[in-house]
Coordinates of C-alpha atoms in Angstrom, one line a residue:
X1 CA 15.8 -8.7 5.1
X2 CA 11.9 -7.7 4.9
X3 CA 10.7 -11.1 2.9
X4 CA 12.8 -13.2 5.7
X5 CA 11.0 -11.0 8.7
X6 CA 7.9 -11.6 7.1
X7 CA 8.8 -15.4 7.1
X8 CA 9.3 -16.0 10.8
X9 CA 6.2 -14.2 12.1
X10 CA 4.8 -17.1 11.7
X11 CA 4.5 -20.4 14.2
X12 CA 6.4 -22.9 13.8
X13 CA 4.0 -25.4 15.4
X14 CA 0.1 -24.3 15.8
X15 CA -2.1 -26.0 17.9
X16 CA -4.3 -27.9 15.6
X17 CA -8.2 -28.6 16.7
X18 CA -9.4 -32.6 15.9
X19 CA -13.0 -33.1 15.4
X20 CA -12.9 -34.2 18.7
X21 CA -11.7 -31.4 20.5
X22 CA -8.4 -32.7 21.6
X23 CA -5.5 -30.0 20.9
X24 CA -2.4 -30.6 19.1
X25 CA 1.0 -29.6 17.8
X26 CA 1.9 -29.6 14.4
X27 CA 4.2 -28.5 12.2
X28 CA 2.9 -25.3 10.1
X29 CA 3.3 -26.9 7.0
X30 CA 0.7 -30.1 7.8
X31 CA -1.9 -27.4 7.9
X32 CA -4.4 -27.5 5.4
X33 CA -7.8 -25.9 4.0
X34 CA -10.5 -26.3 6.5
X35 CA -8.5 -27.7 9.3
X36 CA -9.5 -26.0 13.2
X37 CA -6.9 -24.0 14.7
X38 CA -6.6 -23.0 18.5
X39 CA -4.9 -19.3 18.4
X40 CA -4.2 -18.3 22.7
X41 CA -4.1 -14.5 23.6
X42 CA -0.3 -13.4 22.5
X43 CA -0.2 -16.3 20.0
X44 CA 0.5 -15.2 15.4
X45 CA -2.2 -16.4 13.7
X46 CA -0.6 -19.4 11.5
X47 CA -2.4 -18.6 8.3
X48 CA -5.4 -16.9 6.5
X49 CA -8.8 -17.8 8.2
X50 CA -12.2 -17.3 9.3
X51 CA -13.0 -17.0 13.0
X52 CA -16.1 -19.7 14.1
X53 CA -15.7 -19.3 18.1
X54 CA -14.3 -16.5 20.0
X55 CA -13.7 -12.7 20.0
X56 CA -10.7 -10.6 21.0
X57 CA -8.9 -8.0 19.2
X58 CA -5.7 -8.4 16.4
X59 CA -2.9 -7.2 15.9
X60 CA -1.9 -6.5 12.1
X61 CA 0.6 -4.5 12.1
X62 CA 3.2 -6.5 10.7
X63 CA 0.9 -6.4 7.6
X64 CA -0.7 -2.9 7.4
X65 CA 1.3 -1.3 9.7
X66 CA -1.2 0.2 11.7
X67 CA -1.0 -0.1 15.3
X68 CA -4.1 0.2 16.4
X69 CA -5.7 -3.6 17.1
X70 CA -9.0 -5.0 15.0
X71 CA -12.1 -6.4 16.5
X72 CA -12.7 -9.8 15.3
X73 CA -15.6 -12.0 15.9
X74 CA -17.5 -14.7 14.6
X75 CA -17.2 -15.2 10.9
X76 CA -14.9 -12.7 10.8
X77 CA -11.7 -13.1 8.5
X78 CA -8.2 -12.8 10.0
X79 CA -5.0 -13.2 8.2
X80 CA -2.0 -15.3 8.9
X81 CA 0.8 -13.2 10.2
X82 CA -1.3 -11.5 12.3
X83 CA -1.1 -11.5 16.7
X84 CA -4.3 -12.2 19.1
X85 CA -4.7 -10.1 22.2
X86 CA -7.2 -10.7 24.0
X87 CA -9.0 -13.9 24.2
X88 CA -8.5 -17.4 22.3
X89 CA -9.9 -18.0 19.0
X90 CA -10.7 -21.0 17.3
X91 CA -10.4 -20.5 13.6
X92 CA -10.8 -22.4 10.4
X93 CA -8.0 -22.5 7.8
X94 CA -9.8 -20.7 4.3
X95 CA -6.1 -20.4 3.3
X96 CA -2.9 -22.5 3.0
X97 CA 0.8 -21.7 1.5
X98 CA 1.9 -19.9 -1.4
X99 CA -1.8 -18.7 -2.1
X100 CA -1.8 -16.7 1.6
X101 CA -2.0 -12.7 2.0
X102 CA 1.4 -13.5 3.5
X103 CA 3.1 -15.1 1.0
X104 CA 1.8 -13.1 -1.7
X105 CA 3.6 -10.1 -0.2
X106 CA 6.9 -11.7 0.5
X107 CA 6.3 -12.5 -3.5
X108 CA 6.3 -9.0 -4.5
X109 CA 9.3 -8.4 -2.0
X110 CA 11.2 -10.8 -4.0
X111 CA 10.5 -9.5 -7.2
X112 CA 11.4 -6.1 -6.0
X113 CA 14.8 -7.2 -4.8
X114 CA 15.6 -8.5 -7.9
X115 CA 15.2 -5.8 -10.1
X116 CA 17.9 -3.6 -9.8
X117 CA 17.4 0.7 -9.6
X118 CA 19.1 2.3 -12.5
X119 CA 21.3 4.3 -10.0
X120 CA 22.6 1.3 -8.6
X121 CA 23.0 -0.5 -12.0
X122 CA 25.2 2.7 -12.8
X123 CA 27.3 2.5 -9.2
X124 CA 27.9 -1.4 -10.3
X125 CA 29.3 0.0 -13.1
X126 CA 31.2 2.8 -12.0
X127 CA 33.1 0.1 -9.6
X128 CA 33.9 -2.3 -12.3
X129 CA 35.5 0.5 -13.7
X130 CA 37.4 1.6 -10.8
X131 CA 38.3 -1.5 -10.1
X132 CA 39.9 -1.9 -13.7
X133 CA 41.3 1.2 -13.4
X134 CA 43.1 0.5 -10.1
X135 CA 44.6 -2.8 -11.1
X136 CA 46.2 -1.1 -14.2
X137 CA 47.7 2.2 -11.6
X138 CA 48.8 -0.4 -9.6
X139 CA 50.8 -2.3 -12.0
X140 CA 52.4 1.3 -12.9
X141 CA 52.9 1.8 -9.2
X142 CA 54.9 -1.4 -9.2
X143 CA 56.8 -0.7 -12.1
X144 CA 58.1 2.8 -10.8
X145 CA 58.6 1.6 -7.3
X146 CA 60.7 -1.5 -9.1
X147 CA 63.3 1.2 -10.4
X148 CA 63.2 3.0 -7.8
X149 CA 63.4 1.4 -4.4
X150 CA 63.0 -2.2 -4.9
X151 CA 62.8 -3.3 -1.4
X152 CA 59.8 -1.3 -0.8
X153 CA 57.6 -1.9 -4.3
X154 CA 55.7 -4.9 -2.9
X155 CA 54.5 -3.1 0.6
X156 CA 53.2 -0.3 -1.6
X157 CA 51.9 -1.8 -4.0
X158 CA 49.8 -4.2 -1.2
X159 CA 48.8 -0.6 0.2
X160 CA 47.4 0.5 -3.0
X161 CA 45.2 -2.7 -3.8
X162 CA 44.3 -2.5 0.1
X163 CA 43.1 0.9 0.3
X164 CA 41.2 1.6 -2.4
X165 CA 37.7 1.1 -1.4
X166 CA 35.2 0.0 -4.7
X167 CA 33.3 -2.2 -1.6
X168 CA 32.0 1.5 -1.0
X169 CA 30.6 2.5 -4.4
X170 CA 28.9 -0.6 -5.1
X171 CA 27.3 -0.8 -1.2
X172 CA 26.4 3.2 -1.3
X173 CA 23.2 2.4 -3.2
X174 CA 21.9 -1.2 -1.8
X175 CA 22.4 -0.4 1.8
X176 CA 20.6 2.8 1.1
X177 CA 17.9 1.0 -0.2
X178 CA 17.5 -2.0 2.1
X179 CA 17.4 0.3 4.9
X180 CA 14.9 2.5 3.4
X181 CA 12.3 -0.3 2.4
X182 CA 13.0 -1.6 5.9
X183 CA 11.7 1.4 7.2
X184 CA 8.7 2.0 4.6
X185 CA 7.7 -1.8 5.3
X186 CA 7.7 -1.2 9.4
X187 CA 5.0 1.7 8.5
X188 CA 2.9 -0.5 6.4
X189 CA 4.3 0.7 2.6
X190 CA 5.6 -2.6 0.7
X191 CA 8.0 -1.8 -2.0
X192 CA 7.8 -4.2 -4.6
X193 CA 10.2 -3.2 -7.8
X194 CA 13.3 -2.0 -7.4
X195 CA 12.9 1.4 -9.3
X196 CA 9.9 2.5 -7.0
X197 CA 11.7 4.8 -4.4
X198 CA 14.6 6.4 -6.9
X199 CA 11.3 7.0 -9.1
X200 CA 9.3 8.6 -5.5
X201 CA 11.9 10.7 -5.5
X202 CA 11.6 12.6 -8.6
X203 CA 7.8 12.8 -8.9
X204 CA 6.0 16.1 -9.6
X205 CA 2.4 14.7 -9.9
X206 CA 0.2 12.6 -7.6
X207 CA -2.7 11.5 -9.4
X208 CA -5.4 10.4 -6.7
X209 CA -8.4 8.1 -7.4
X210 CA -11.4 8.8 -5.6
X211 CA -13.4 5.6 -4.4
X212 CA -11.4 3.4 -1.6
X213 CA -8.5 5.7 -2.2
X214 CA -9.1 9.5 -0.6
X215 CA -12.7 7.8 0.1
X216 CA -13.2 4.6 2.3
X217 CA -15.3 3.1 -0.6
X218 CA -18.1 1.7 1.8
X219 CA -21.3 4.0 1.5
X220 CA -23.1 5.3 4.6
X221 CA -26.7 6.7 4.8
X222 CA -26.2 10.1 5.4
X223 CA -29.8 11.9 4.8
X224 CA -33.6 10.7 4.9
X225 CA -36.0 12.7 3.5
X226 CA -39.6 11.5 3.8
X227 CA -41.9 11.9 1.5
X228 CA -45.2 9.9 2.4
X229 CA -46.9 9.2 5.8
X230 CA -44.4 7.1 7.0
X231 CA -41.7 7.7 9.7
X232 CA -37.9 7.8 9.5
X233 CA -37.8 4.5 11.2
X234 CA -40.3 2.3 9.3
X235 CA -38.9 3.3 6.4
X236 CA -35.8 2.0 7.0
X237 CA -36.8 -0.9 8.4
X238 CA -38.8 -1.6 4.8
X239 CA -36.1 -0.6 2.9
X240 CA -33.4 -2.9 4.7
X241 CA -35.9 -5.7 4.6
X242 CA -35.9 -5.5 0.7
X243 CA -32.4 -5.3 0.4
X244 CA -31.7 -7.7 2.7
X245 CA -30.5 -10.5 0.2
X246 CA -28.7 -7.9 -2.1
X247 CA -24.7 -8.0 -2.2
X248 CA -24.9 -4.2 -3.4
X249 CA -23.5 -1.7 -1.0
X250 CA -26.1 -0.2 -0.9
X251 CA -27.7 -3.0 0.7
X252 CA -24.5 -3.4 3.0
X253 CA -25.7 1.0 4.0
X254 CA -28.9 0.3 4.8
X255 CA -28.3 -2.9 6.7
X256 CA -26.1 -0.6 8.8
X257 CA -28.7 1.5 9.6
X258 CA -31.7 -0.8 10.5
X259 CA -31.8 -4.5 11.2
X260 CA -33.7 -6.6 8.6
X261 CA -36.6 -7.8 11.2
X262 CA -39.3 -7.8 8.6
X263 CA -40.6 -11.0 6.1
X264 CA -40.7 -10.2 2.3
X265 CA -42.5 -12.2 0.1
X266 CA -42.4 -12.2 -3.8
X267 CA -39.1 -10.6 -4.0
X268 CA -37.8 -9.9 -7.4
X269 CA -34.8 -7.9 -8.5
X270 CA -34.4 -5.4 -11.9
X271 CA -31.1 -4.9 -12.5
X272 CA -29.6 -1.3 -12.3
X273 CA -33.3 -0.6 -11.4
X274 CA -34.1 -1.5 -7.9
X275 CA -36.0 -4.0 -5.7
X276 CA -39.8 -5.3 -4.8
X277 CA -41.2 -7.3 -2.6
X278 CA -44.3 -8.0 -0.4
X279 CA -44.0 -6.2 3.3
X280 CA -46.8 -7.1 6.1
X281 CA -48.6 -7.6 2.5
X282 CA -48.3 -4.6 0.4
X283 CA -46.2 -4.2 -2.4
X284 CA -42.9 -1.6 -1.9
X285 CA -40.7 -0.8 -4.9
X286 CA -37.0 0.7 -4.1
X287 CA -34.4 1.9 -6.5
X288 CA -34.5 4.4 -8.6
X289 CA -37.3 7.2 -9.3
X290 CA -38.3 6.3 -12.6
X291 CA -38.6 2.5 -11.6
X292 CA -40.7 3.4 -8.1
X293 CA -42.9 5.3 -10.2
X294 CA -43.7 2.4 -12.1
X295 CA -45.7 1.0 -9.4
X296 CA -47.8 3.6 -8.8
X297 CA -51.3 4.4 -9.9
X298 CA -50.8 7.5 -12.6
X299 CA -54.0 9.1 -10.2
X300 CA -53.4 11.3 -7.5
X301 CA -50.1 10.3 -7.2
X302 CA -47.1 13.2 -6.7
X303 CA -44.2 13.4 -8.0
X304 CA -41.2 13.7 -5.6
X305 CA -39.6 17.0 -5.3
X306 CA -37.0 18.1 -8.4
X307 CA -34.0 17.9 -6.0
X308 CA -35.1 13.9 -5.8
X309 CA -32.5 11.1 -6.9
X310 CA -30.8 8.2 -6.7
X311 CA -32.8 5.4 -4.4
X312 CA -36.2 6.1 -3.5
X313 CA -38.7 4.4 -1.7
X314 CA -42.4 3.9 -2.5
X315 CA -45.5 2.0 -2.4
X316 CA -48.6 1.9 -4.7
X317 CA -49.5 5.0 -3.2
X318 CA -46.8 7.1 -3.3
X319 CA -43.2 8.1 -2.7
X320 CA -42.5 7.0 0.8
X321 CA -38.7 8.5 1.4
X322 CA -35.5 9.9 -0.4
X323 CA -32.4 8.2 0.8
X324 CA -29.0 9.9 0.8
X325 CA -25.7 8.1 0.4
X326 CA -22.2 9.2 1.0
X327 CA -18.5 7.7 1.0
X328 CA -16.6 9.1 4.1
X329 CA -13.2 10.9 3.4
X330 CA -10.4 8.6 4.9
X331 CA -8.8 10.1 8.2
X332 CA -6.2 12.6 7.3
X333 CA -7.0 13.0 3.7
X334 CA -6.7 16.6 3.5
X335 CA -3.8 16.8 5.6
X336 CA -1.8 14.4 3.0
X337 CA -2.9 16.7 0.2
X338 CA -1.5 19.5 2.0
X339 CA 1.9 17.7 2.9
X340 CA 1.9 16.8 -0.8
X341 CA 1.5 20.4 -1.8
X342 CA 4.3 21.2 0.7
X343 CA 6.4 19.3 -0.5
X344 CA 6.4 20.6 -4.4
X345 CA 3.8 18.3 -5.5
X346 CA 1.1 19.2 -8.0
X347 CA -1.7 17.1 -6.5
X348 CA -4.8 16.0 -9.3
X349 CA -7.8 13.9 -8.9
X350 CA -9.1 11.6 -11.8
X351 CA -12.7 9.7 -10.7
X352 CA -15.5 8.0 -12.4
X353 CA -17.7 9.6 -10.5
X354 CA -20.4 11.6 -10.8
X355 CA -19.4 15.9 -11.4
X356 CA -20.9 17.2 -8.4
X357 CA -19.7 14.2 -5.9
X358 CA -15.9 14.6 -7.5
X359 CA -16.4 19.0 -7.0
X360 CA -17.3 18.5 -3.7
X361 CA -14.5 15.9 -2.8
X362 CA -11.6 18.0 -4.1
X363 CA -13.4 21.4 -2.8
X364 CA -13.2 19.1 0.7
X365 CA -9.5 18.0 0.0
X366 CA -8.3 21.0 -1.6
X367 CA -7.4 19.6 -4.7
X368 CA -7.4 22.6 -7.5
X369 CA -7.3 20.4 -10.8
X370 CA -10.2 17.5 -10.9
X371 CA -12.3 15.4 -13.7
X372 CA -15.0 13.9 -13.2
X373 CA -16.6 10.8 -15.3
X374 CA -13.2 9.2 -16.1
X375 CA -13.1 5.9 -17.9
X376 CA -9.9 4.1 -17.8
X377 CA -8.8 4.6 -21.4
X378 CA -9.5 8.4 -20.0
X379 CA -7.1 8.8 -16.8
X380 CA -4.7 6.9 -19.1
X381 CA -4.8 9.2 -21.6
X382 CA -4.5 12.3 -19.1
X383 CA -1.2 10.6 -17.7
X384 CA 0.2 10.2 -21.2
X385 CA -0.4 13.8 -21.6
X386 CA 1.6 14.8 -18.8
X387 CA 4.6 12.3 -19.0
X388 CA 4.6 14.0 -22.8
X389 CA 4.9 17.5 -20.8
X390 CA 7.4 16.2 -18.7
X391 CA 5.5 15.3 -15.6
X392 CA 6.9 12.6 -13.7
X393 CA 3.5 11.0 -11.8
X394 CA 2.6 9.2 -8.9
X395 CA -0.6 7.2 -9.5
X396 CA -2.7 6.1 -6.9
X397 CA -5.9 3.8 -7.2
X398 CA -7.3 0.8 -5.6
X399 CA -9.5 -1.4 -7.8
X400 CA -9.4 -3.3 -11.8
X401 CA -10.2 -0.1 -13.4
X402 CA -7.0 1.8 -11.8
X403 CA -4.3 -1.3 -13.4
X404 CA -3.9 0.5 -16.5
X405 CA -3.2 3.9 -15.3
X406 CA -1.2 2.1 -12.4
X407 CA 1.1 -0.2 -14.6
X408 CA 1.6 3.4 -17.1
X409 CA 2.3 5.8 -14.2
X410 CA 6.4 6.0 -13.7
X411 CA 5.8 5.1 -9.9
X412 CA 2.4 3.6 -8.8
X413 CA 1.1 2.8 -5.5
X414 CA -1.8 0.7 -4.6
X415 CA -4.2 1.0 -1.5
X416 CA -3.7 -2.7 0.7
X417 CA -7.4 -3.5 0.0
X418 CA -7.4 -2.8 -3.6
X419 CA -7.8 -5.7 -6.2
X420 CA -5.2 -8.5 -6.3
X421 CA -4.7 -7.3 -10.3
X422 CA -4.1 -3.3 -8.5
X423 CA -1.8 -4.7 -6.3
X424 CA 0.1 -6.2 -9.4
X425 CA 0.2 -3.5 -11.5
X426 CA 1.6 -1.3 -8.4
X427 CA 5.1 -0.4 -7.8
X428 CA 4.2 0.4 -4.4
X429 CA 1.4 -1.0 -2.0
X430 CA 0.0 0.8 0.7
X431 CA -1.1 -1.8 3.3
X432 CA -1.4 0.4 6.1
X433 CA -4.4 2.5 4.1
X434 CA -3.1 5.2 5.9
X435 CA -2.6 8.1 3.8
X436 CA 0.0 10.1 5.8
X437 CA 2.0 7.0 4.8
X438 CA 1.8 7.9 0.8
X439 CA 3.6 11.5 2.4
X440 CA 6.6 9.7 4.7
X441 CA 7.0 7.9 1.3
X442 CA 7.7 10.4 -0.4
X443 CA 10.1 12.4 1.8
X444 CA 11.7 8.6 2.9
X445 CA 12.7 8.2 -1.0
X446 CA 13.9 12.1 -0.8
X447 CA 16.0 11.3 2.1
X448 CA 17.3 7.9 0.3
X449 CA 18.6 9.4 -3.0
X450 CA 20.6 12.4 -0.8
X451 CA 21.9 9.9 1.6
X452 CA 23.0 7.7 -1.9
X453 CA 24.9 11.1 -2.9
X454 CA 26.2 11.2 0.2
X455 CA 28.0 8.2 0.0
X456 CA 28.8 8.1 -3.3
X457 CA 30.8 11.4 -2.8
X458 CA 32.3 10.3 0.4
X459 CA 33.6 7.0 -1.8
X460 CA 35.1 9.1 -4.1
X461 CA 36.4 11.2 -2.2
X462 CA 38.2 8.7 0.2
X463 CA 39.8 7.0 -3.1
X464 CA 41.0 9.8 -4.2
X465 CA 42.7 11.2 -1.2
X466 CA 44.1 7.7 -0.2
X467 CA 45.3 6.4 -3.6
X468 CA 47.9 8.5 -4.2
X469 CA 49.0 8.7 -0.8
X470 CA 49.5 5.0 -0.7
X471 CA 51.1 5.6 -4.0
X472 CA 53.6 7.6 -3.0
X473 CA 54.8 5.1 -0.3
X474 CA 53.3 7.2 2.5
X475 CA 50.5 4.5 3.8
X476 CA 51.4 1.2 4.9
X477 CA 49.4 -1.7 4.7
X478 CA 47.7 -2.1 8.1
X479 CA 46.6 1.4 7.3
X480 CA 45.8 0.7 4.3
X481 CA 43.4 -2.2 5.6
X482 CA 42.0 0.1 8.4
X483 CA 40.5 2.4 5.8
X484 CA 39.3 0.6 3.4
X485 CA 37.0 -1.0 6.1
X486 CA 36.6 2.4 7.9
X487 CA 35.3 3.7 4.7
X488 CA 32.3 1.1 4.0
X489 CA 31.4 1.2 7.8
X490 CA 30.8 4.6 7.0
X491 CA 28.6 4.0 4.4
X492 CA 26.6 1.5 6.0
X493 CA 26.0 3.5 9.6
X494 CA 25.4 6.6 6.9
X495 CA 22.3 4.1 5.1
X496 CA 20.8 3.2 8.9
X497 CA 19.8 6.5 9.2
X498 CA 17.1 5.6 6.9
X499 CA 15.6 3.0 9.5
X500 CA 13.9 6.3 11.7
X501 CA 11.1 8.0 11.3
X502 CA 10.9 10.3 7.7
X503 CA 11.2 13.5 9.1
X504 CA 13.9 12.4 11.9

């Protein structure tokens, strides 16, 4: 159901840009890398992209879920699947077929619908038995009814191979399902092995990552503190100048914070270290202390203050300022800790991070057990520990580090703009990045195994009121037919109520 709704968000015939502007229609699968595509306002984008002309906003929620439309401009990239608003885009194809965002999901939704939970492998079961087992009373029935009354054996026996109802065993469990990763899909959670909600379900821990998981992973400038005759503002302008050609986010920070309008000359880069170059014709340095330093003349020169570190900035004269980075709590991360907690869940945080950045997170999130300076071999080992205790955890991470902890943990769930290999070792992917989503999740998967009880009992309980009543002569077989389809109905409309909201 999810990989085919996936499927026909798409166009069927894009308007395709020649080189001389003339517009037509082709089919979606002419389309190919590099190719010019015209996308009107209210018009799917047909597949992954960059924008060259236009700006509007985009809907993607049929991908992450969230609601809310994008900005997209120039040079931006926009993914196939995705609906324009506003104004038309033209936009070149970076992205073509099985190698989309797209198709990659309905990938994974494939691979989860062919794994089977083990609580449905054990319903399958239970109904091969049953049925057995009801061929065998029925041939008893017929035996007994034969002596008996031998004008009425074949009418009752009909009635006992009509109403007996294994259709309802073996559909308590799938419907369940399908409707609940219906619903987890509409609010941007992709399931993508068939274990992943009966495992959601029983899970005690939820073992949080830190960066681009309860943190955006993008770092913002959040403090200057100058330390030379400089202002505030030509600082930053020198320091986003020498970063300018630099990939590190850093770089992306200060960029944020002050256009790059001035020339440097005789750039060089130490790695780990920092950046110099030649501003208006003197020499800046910034990185780290120790490397600024280096610059300097060892006379007359100050050291910065004790509370100093991380990226500096200096000349051959001094220390010029003390810049202060941060990564901004995603929206609604305490809250989800909280609902976590609410629910019974022992909530940990595992980082690589520095001590004091990782205290003042889970101080900020209200997280009670933390560690800080975890290498992968490390969070696995921690996760080993608890599964040994008992513990069955919920791992959540985002990048290459996170895969082995992910693919260990009993249920994992990757953020949507984690690493391809994250997303792979996940049982669960978050595209939405909303983490009031990672909550409904859990209570959806809650509200999935009761409703499987629910109609597991119910399926029992029908067969075992109606076989022996049809046994005994006292059902004929119109009724008989009436409830055996009266009794999966009931299972089915029970499984729909999965398709609302969590707490509905």
């Amino acid at each position: 159901e999810q990989a085919e709704y996936l499927r026909k968000a798409l166009p069927v015939m894009p308007t395709q840009m020649a080189a001389d502007g003339k517009h037509s229609q082709v089919p979606l699968a002419e389309l190919d890398v590099g190719d010019r595509v015209l996308v009107r306002p209210g018009e799917t984008i047909p597949a992954d992209g960059r924008v060259e002309t236009g700006h509007t906003s985009v809907n993607e929620a049929l991908l992450t879920g969230e609601s809310t439309p994008r900005h997209k401009a120039a040079g931006d990239v926009v993914v196939g699947g995705s609906i324009n608003i506003e104004s038309p885009l033209t936009v070149v194809i970076t992205t073509v077929g099985m190698d989309t965002v797209l198709a990659s999901i309905m990938r994974l939704l494939e691979r989860a619908q062919g794994e089977k939970p083990d609580i449905t492998r054990l319903a399958d079961r239970a109904a091969s038995w049953f049925v057995s087992a009801v061929v065998l009373l029925a041939g008893f029935v017929a035996l007994y009814w034969w002596q008996q009354a031998p004008e009425s054996w074949l009418p009752i026996v009909v009635s006992v191979l009509v109403v007996t109802c294994p259709c309802a065993l073996s559909l308590a469990t799938p419907a369940a399902l399908t409707a609940a990763t219906g619903a987890l899909t509409r609010l941007g959670v992709l399931t993508t092995r068939g274990h992943a909600l009966e495992t959601l379900a029983r899970a005690s821990h939820v073992i949080f990552d830190k960066t681009g998981t309860l943190t955006e992973g993008r770092l913002r400038l959040e403090h200057v503190e100058l330390l030379g005759r400089l202002d505030r503002a030509r600082c930053l302008e020198i320091a986003a100048a020498l970063e300018q050609a630099s990939e590190h986010p850093i770089a992306h920070a200060l960029g944020a914070e002050a256009p790059a309008r001035l020339q440097v000359e005789a750039i060089s880069a130490t790695p780990v270290c920092g950046i110099e170059g030649l501003v208006a014709g003197a020499r800046y340095r910034i990185g780290t202390p120790d490397f600024v330093r280096g610059l300097q003349s060892s006379l007359g020169v100050a050291a910065p203050p004790a509370a100093v570190a991380g990226v500096v900035l200096g000349d051959m004269q001094g220390f010029l300022a003390h810049f202060e980075f941060g990564d901004r709590l995603r929206d609604q991360a305490a809250a989800t800790v909280a609902r976590l907690k609410a629910l019974g869940i022992e909530v940990e945080l595992l980082s690589g991070d520095q001590a004091a950045v990782v205290q003042r997170v889970a101080d900020e999130l209200g997280i009670r057990r933390y560690q800080a300076r975890c290498l992968p071999q490390d969070k696995l080992r921690h996760i080993q520990a608890l599964q040994a205790s008992g513990a069955v955890v919920a791992m959540v991470g985002d990048g290459v580090n996170d895969a082995p902890v992910l693919a260990a943990a009993q249920v994992s769930l990757a953020m949507g703009g984690g690493t391809q290999l994250a997303h792979a070792s996940a049982d669960m992917v978050l595209l939405s990045e909303q983490l009031p989503h990672l909550a409904d999740a859990i209570q959806t998967s809650r509200r999935t195994l009761a409703i499987i009880r629910q109609n597991l009992a119910w399926a029992l309980v029908y067969n075992l009121v109606a076989l022996p009543l049809a046994a005994a002569g006292w059902i004929a077989p119109w009724m008989a037919a009436i409830g055996m389809s009266t009794s999966s109905l009931v299972v089915v409309v029970n499984a729909l109520r999965l398709r609302g909201r969590p707490d509905e």
